[in-house]
Amino acid sequence: MKGLSNIALSVRASTTLAVDSLAKQMVSEGHDVIGFGAGEPDFDTPDNIKAAALAAMTAGETKYTPTAGIAALRRAVAARLLEDCGVKYESGKIVIASGAKHSIYTALRALLNPGDEVIIPSPYWVTYTESVRMAGGVPVIVEATRDEGFKITPEKLDEAVTVRTKLFIINNPANPTGALYDGGELRALADVCLRHDIYIMSDEIYCSLVYGGKKFVSVPSLGEDIKERTILINGVSKTYAMTGWRIGYSASNSGIAGIMESYLSHSTSAPSTISQFAALEALTGSQDSRDAMRAEFERRRDYAVARINSIEGVSCIEPDGAFYIMIDIGEQIGRTLGGRHIVGGDDFALSLLKNGLVAVVSGAGFGAPGYVRMTYAVSMEKIKEGLDRLERFVSGE
Ligand code: PMP
Ligand code: GLU
């Protein structure tokens, strides 16, 4: 038989989703696993949003919609971007897709020619490198160290640019580090992109989850010239506890938005009609539950950071946003834990899961093998128990 697609064969499955599946399988086999793996709010989708979905079904809103989404939802996204991010888009430049992950992939298909380079700061969310490969591009990784607060500098970005560079991907606040770039830092990075004629993909899906009184700045709000070359990505999954509804969106210039719409018309068509009506309520209804969830995430972050730094042999820096913590396991390398020799995050995560019954994601998939990532999008009770288990595990008890 002839071989499969070379591109497809080079793509690795999502490590965040893989650890989640393994942990869920262990739970189904009767193991009491604490899951700090995939980042998914533990809260239920707020009642007003579920009610809107039921009302839509009852009203017969169960047919195809226009590919880029219902007009009311595109307008609601534009209104929220103006209110939350201070950035003005006409609703025709908003394209709704089946999750922000699909918005990212579709935008990459719109932008990349085979061999185009895409600069991605590490540690990075696993999906960026693989979706760039899936779209025929070449990921170019630029490392941001712990000492730099996991944020890349304009000098590093500039050094990574070649004649083939097409796009720079920034995730702010970031998964997996929780790093938050301020306005000045974003401006300096955007200036490099302007100078070299590079597009920017700004994934702002965690924009509402910012802590410690810090301020979120949206990349396209920095100026018209930057906005014109930016593809903004966002969605309702994280902010409104709607991961399973699969609604994401992009805002871009009309050329890119039009191509994305054509691509979607031949792949998924429009996202689920019922979910679109639910997302409409999420964006236009009361924002009280969103604010309450944010406050609870901040409480958990504060506890988890202090607790991790009280454990001998592991440490972390305080994340300013999202709901993840990178746990530095550098001191564990070379030890034997749970009968496994620890060479990096993969061994540590596997041994912690099998022997300590805590699921974390190895930093290897994020380009940071000396770390593991935990999410605090789980209850405080589980955070306490899981970190107690982590302490027992590294103490070799
Ligand atoms: N961007 C980032 C940084 C994420 O962590 C996620 C998590 N799934 C997504 C995009 C995609 O979210 P979704 O597809 O659920 O909208
Ligand atoms: N984005 C979340 C994470 O990083 C959910 C899983 C995924 O889609 O990757 O854990």
Coordinates of C-alpha atoms and ligand atoms in Angstrom, one line a residue:
M1 CA 0.0 0.0 0.0
K2 CA 1.1 3.5 -0.6
G3 CA 2.3 5.6 2.3
L4 CA 0.1 8.0 4.2
S5 CA 0.5 11.8 4.1
N6 CA 3.9 12.9 5.2
I7 CA 2.5 15.9 7.0
A8 CA -0.1 13.8 8.8
L9 CA 2.6 11.3 9.9
S10 CA 4.7 14.2 11.4
V11 CA 1.9 15.3 13.7
R12 CA 1.9 14.3 17.3
A13 CA -1.4 13.7 19.2
S14 CA -2.3 16.3 21.8
T15 CA -0.4 15.5 25.1
T16 CA -2.9 17.6 27.1
L17 CA -5.8 15.5 25.8
A18 CA -3.8 12.2 26.1
V19 CA -3.0 12.7 29.8
D20 CA -6.7 13.5 30.4
S21 CA -7.7 10.2 28.7
L22 CA -5.2 8.2 30.7
A23 CA -6.3 9.7 34.0
K24 CA -10.0 9.1 33.1
Q25 CA -9.2 5.5 32.2
M26 CA -7.5 5.0 35.6
V27 CA -10.5 6.5 37.3
S28 CA -12.8 4.1 35.4
E29 CA -10.7 1.2 36.6
G30 CA -11.3 2.4 40.2
H31 CA -8.2 4.4 40.9
D32 CA -8.6 7.6 42.9
V33 CA -6.8 10.0 40.6
I34 CA -6.7 13.8 41.1
G35 CA -6.7 15.3 37.6
F36 CA -4.6 18.4 37.1
G37 CA -4.2 17.5 33.4
A38 CA -6.4 19.1 30.7
G39 CA -7.4 22.7 31.4
E40 CA -11.1 22.8 31.6
P41 CA -13.1 24.8 34.1
D42 CA -14.7 22.5 36.7
F43 CA -17.8 24.8 36.9
D44 CA -21.0 23.9 35.2
T45 CA -22.1 26.1 32.3
P46 CA -24.1 28.9 33.9
D47 CA -27.9 28.3 33.9
N48 CA -28.8 31.4 31.8
I49 CA -26.6 30.0 29.0
K50 CA -28.2 26.5 29.2
A51 CA -31.7 28.0 29.2
A52 CA -30.9 30.0 26.0
A53 CA -29.9 26.7 24.3
L54 CA -33.1 25.0 25.3
A55 CA -35.1 28.1 24.2
A56 CA -33.4 28.0 20.8
M57 CA -34.2 24.3 20.3
T58 CA -37.8 24.9 21.3
A59 CA -38.1 27.8 18.9
G60 CA -36.9 25.5 16.1
E61 CA -33.4 27.0 15.7
T62 CA -32.0 23.6 14.7
K63 CA -31.0 24.2 11.0
Y64 CA -27.9 25.3 9.3
T65 CA -26.8 28.8 9.8
P66 CA -24.6 31.0 7.6
T67 CA -21.1 29.6 7.6
A68 CA -19.5 32.4 9.6
G69 CA -22.2 32.3 12.2
I70 CA -25.6 33.9 13.0
A71 CA -25.5 37.7 12.5
A72 CA -26.5 38.3 16.2
L73 CA -23.6 36.3 17.5
R74 CA -21.1 38.0 15.2
R75 CA -22.4 41.4 16.4
A76 CA -22.3 40.2 20.0
V77 CA -18.6 39.2 19.6
A78 CA -17.8 42.6 18.1
A79 CA -19.6 44.4 21.0
R80 CA -17.7 42.3 23.6
L81 CA -14.4 42.9 21.9
L82 CA -15.1 46.6 22.0
E83 CA -16.2 46.5 25.7
D84 CA -13.6 44.1 27.0
C85 CA -10.6 44.7 24.8
G86 CA -11.2 48.3 23.5
V87 CA -10.9 47.1 19.9
K88 CA -13.5 47.9 17.2
Y89 CA -14.3 45.3 14.5
E90 CA -17.2 45.3 12.1
S91 CA -19.2 42.2 12.6
G92 CA -18.3 41.0 9.0
K93 CA -14.7 40.5 10.1
I94 CA -15.8 38.1 12.9
V95 CA -15.9 34.4 11.9
I96 CA -17.4 31.9 14.3
A97 CA -15.9 28.4 14.3
S98 CA -16.3 25.1 16.1
G99 CA -13.9 26.0 19.0
A100 CA -11.0 28.4 19.1
K101 CA -8.8 25.4 18.2
H102 CA -10.5 25.2 14.8
S103 CA -10.3 29.0 14.4
I104 CA -6.5 28.7 14.8
Y105 CA -6.2 25.9 12.3
T106 CA -8.5 27.6 9.7
A107 CA -6.5 30.9 10.1
L108 CA -3.3 29.0 9.5
R109 CA -4.7 27.5 6.4
A110 CA -5.6 30.9 5.2
L111 CA -2.1 32.3 5.9
L112 CA 0.5 29.7 5.2
N113 CA 2.2 28.5 2.0
P114 CA 4.2 25.3 2.2
G115 CA 7.5 26.0 4.1
D116 CA 6.4 29.3 5.6
E117 CA 8.0 29.7 9.0
V118 CA 5.9 30.5 12.1
I119 CA 7.6 31.8 15.2
I120 CA 6.2 30.4 18.5
P121 CA 7.6 31.3 21.9
S122 CA 8.2 28.3 24.2
P123 CA 6.9 27.1 26.5
Y124 CA 3.9 26.9 24.1
W125 CA 0.5 25.3 24.0
V126 CA 1.0 21.9 22.2
T127 CA -1.5 22.6 19.5
Y128 CA 0.4 25.6 18.0
T129 CA 3.3 23.6 16.6
E130 CA 1.2 20.7 15.4
S131 CA -1.5 22.8 13.7
V132 CA 1.3 24.8 12.0
R133 CA 2.7 21.5 10.7
M134 CA -0.8 20.4 9.6
A135 CA -1.1 23.6 7.6
G136 CA 2.2 22.9 5.8
G137 CA 4.2 25.5 7.8
V138 CA 7.4 25.2 9.8
P139 CA 7.3 26.0 13.5
V140 CA 10.3 28.0 14.7
I141 CA 10.6 27.9 18.5
V142 CA 12.0 30.8 20.5
E143 CA 12.7 30.0 24.1
A144 CA 11.5 32.2 27.0
T145 CA 13.1 31.2 30.2
R146 CA 11.7 31.2 33.7
D147 CA 14.0 34.1 34.6
E148 CA 12.4 36.1 31.8
G149 CA 9.0 35.3 33.3
F150 CA 8.4 33.0 30.3
K151 CA 8.0 36.0 28.0
I152 CA 10.1 36.5 24.9
T153 CA 11.9 39.7 24.3
P154 CA 11.7 41.7 21.0
E155 CA 15.5 41.0 20.5
K156 CA 14.8 37.2 20.6
L157 CA 11.9 37.6 18.2
D158 CA 14.0 39.7 15.8
E159 CA 16.8 37.2 15.8
A160 CA 14.5 34.4 14.8
V161 CA 13.1 36.2 11.8
T162 CA 14.2 34.9 8.3
V163 CA 13.0 35.6 4.8
R164 CA 10.5 32.7 5.2
T165 CA 8.9 34.1 8.4
K166 CA 5.2 34.6 7.8
L167 CA 3.6 34.7 11.3
F168 CA 4.3 35.2 14.9
I169 CA 1.9 33.4 17.4
I170 CA 1.4 35.0 20.8
N171 CA -0.8 33.6 23.5
N172 CA -1.7 36.2 26.2
P173 CA -2.2 35.3 29.0
A174 CA -0.4 32.1 28.1
N175 CA -1.1 28.4 28.4
P176 CA 1.0 26.7 29.9
T177 CA 2.8 29.4 31.8
G178 CA 0.2 31.9 32.8
A179 CA 2.6 34.7 31.7
L180 CA 0.9 38.0 30.9
Y181 CA 2.5 40.6 28.6
D182 CA 1.9 44.2 29.4
G183 CA 1.1 46.9 26.8
G184 CA 4.7 48.0 26.4
E185 CA 6.0 44.5 25.9
L186 CA 3.3 43.8 23.3
R187 CA 4.0 47.0 21.5
A188 CA 7.7 46.2 21.2
L189 CA 7.0 42.7 19.8
A190 CA 4.4 44.1 17.4
D191 CA 7.0 46.6 16.2
V192 CA 9.3 43.8 15.2
C193 CA 6.4 42.2 13.2
L194 CA 5.6 45.5 11.5
R195 CA 9.3 46.0 10.6
H196 CA 9.6 42.6 9.0
D197 CA 6.1 42.5 7.5
I198 CA 4.9 39.5 9.6
Y199 CA 1.4 38.6 10.6
I200 CA 0.5 38.2 14.2
M201 CA -1.9 35.5 15.6
S202 CA -2.9 36.7 19.0
D203 CA -4.7 33.9 21.0
E204 CA -6.6 35.8 23.7
I205 CA -8.8 33.0 24.9
Y206 CA -7.7 33.6 28.6
C207 CA -8.2 37.4 28.4
S208 CA -10.8 37.4 31.2
L209 CA -8.7 35.3 33.5
V210 CA -6.2 37.8 34.8
Y211 CA -5.3 38.2 38.5
G212 CA -3.7 40.4 41.0
G213 CA -5.3 43.6 39.6
K214 CA -3.2 43.3 36.4
K215 CA -4.6 44.6 33.2
F216 CA -5.1 42.7 30.0
V217 CA -4.1 44.4 26.7
S218 CA -5.4 43.1 23.4
V219 CA -2.9 43.1 20.5
P220 CA -5.2 44.7 17.9
S221 CA -6.0 47.6 20.3
L222 CA -2.3 48.7 19.9
G223 CA -3.0 50.6 16.6
E224 CA -4.6 50.3 13.2
D225 CA -1.4 49.1 11.5
I226 CA -1.0 46.3 14.0
K227 CA -4.7 45.4 13.9
E228 CA -4.6 45.1 10.1
R229 CA -2.0 42.3 10.3
T230 CA -3.4 40.6 13.4
I231 CA -5.7 37.6 13.6
L232 CA -7.3 37.7 17.0
I233 CA -8.5 34.3 18.4
N234 CA -10.9 33.9 21.3
G235 CA -13.9 31.8 22.3
V236 CA -16.3 31.0 25.1
S237 CA -14.8 27.7 26.4
K238 CA -12.7 29.0 29.2
T239 CA -14.5 32.3 30.2
Y240 CA -18.0 30.8 30.4
A241 CA -17.2 27.1 31.3
M242 CA -18.4 26.0 27.8
T243 CA -15.6 23.7 26.6
G244 CA -18.1 21.1 25.3
W245 CA -20.2 23.6 23.3
R246 CA -17.4 24.1 20.8
I247 CA -17.7 27.8 19.9
G248 CA -14.6 29.9 19.1
Y249 CA -14.1 32.9 17.0
S250 CA -11.6 35.1 15.1
A251 CA -11.4 38.7 14.2
S252 CA -9.1 39.7 11.3
N253 CA -9.0 41.8 8.2
S254 CA -11.8 41.1 5.6
G255 CA -9.5 39.3 3.2
I256 CA -8.5 36.7 5.8
A257 CA -12.0 36.5 7.3
G258 CA -13.4 35.8 3.8
I259 CA -10.9 33.0 3.1
M260 CA -11.6 31.4 6.5
E261 CA -15.3 31.5 5.8
S262 CA -14.7 29.6 2.5
Y263 CA -12.5 27.0 4.2
L264 CA -15.1 26.5 6.9
S265 CA -17.8 26.1 4.3
H266 CA -16.0 23.1 3.0
S267 CA -15.0 21.6 6.3
T268 CA -17.3 21.9 9.3
S269 CA -19.8 24.4 7.8
A270 CA -21.2 26.6 10.6
P271 CA -20.8 25.4 14.2
S272 CA -23.8 23.9 16.0
T273 CA -26.7 26.2 15.8
I274 CA -27.8 25.5 19.4
S275 CA -24.3 26.3 20.7
Q276 CA -24.3 29.5 18.8
F277 CA -27.5 30.6 20.6
A278 CA -25.9 29.6 23.9
A279 CA -22.8 31.6 23.1
L280 CA -25.0 34.6 22.2
E281 CA -26.4 34.5 25.7
A282 CA -23.0 34.0 27.3
L283 CA -21.7 37.2 25.6
T284 CA -24.8 39.4 25.9
G285 CA -26.3 38.2 29.2
S286 CA -25.2 38.9 32.8
Q287 CA -21.5 38.6 33.3
D288 CA -21.8 37.8 37.0
S289 CA -20.9 34.1 36.8
R290 CA -17.9 34.9 34.6
D291 CA -16.6 37.3 37.3
A292 CA -17.3 34.9 40.1
M293 CA -15.4 32.1 38.3
R294 CA -12.5 34.4 37.8
A295 CA -12.4 35.4 41.5
E296 CA -12.4 31.7 42.5
F297 CA -9.6 30.9 40.1
E298 CA -7.5 33.6 41.7
R299 CA -8.1 32.2 45.2
R300 CA -7.0 28.8 44.0
R301 CA -3.9 30.2 42.2
D302 CA -2.8 32.0 45.4
Y303 CA -3.1 28.8 47.4
A304 CA -1.5 26.5 44.8
V305 CA 1.5 28.8 44.2
A306 CA 2.3 29.2 48.0
R307 CA 1.8 25.4 48.5
I308 CA 4.1 24.4 45.6
N309 CA 6.8 26.7 46.8
S310 CA 6.5 25.2 50.3
I311 CA 7.4 21.7 48.9
E312 CA 11.1 20.9 48.9
G313 CA 12.5 20.1 45.5
V314 CA 9.9 21.8 43.3
S315 CA 9.0 25.4 42.7
C316 CA 7.1 27.8 40.5
I317 CA 6.7 31.4 39.6
E318 CA 3.3 33.1 40.1
P319 CA 1.2 33.1 36.9
D320 CA -0.7 36.3 36.2
G321 CA -3.4 34.7 34.1
A322 CA -5.1 31.6 32.6
F323 CA -5.4 28.6 35.0
Y324 CA -2.1 26.8 34.8
I325 CA 1.1 26.6 36.8
M326 CA 4.4 25.4 35.4
I327 CA 6.1 23.4 38.2
D328 CA 9.9 23.4 37.9
I329 CA 11.1 19.8 38.5
G330 CA 14.7 20.5 37.7
E331 CA 15.8 19.2 41.1
Q332 CA 14.1 15.9 40.6
I333 CA 16.1 15.1 37.5
G334 CA 18.4 12.2 38.1
R335 CA 16.4 10.8 41.1
T336 CA 14.4 7.6 41.1
L337 CA 10.8 8.1 42.1
G338 CA 8.2 5.4 42.2
G339 CA 10.8 3.0 40.7
R340 CA 11.3 5.2 37.7
H341 CA 14.5 7.1 36.8
I342 CA 13.6 10.7 36.2
V343 CA 15.1 12.1 33.1
G344 CA 12.5 14.8 32.5
G345 CA 8.9 15.8 32.7
D346 CA 7.6 12.7 30.8
D347 CA 9.0 10.3 33.4
F348 CA 8.0 12.5 36.3
A349 CA 4.4 12.9 35.0
L350 CA 4.0 9.2 34.3
S351 CA 5.5 8.1 37.7
L352 CA 3.4 10.7 39.6
L353 CA 0.3 9.4 37.8
K354 CA 1.0 5.7 38.4
N355 CA 2.4 6.0 41.9
G356 CA 1.2 9.3 43.3
L357 CA -2.3 9.2 41.6
V358 CA -2.0 12.8 40.4
A359 CA -2.3 13.7 36.7
V360 CA -0.2 16.6 35.4
V361 CA 1.0 17.2 31.9
S362 CA 4.7 16.8 31.1
G363 CA 6.4 20.0 30.0
A364 CA 8.0 18.1 27.1
G365 CA 5.0 18.6 24.9
F366 CA 5.2 22.3 25.6
G367 CA 8.9 22.5 24.7
A368 CA 9.9 22.7 28.4
P369 CA 11.0 19.2 29.5
G370 CA 12.2 20.4 33.0
Y371 CA 8.7 21.2 34.0
V372 CA 5.2 19.7 34.5
R373 CA 2.0 21.7 34.1
M374 CA -0.8 21.6 36.5
T375 CA -4.2 23.2 36.1
Y376 CA -6.1 24.8 39.0
A377 CA -9.4 24.7 37.1
V378 CA -10.4 22.0 39.7
S379 CA -11.9 22.4 43.2
M380 CA -9.9 23.8 46.1
E381 CA -10.4 20.5 47.9
K382 CA -8.7 18.6 45.0
I383 CA -5.9 21.1 44.7
K384 CA -5.1 20.6 48.4
E385 CA -5.2 16.8 48.2
G386 CA -3.3 16.7 44.9
L387 CA -0.5 18.9 46.2
D388 CA -0.3 16.9 49.4
R389 CA 0.2 13.8 47.2
L390 CA 2.8 15.7 45.1
E391 CA 4.7 16.4 48.3
R392 CA 4.6 12.8 49.5
F393 CA 5.7 11.7 46.0
V394 CA 8.8 13.9 45.8
S395 CA 9.7 13.2 49.4
G396 CA 10.0 9.5 48.3
E397 CA 7.5 8.4 51.0
Ligands
PMP1 N1 -6.0 28.4 22.8 C1 -5.5 28.0 24.0 C2 -4.3 28.7 24.5 C3 -6.1 26.9 24.7 O1 -5.5 26.6 25.9 C4 -7.2 26.3 24.2 C5 -7.7 25.2 25.1 N2 -8.4 24.2 24.5 C6 -7.7 26.8 23.0 C7 -7.1 27.8 22.3 C8 -8.9 26.1 22.3 O2 -10.1 26.2 23.0 P1 -11.4 25.7 22.4 O3 -11.1 24.9 21.1 O4 -12.1 24.9 23.4 O5 -12.2 26.9 22.0
GLU2 N1 -6.4 23.8 26.2 C1 -6.6 22.9 27.3 C2 -5.3 22.4 27.8 O1 -4.2 22.9 27.4 C3 -7.6 21.8 26.9 C4 -7.0 20.6 26.2 C5 -6.6 21.0 24.8 O2 -7.5 21.3 24.0 O3 -5.4 21.0 24.5 O4 -5.2 21.6 28.6

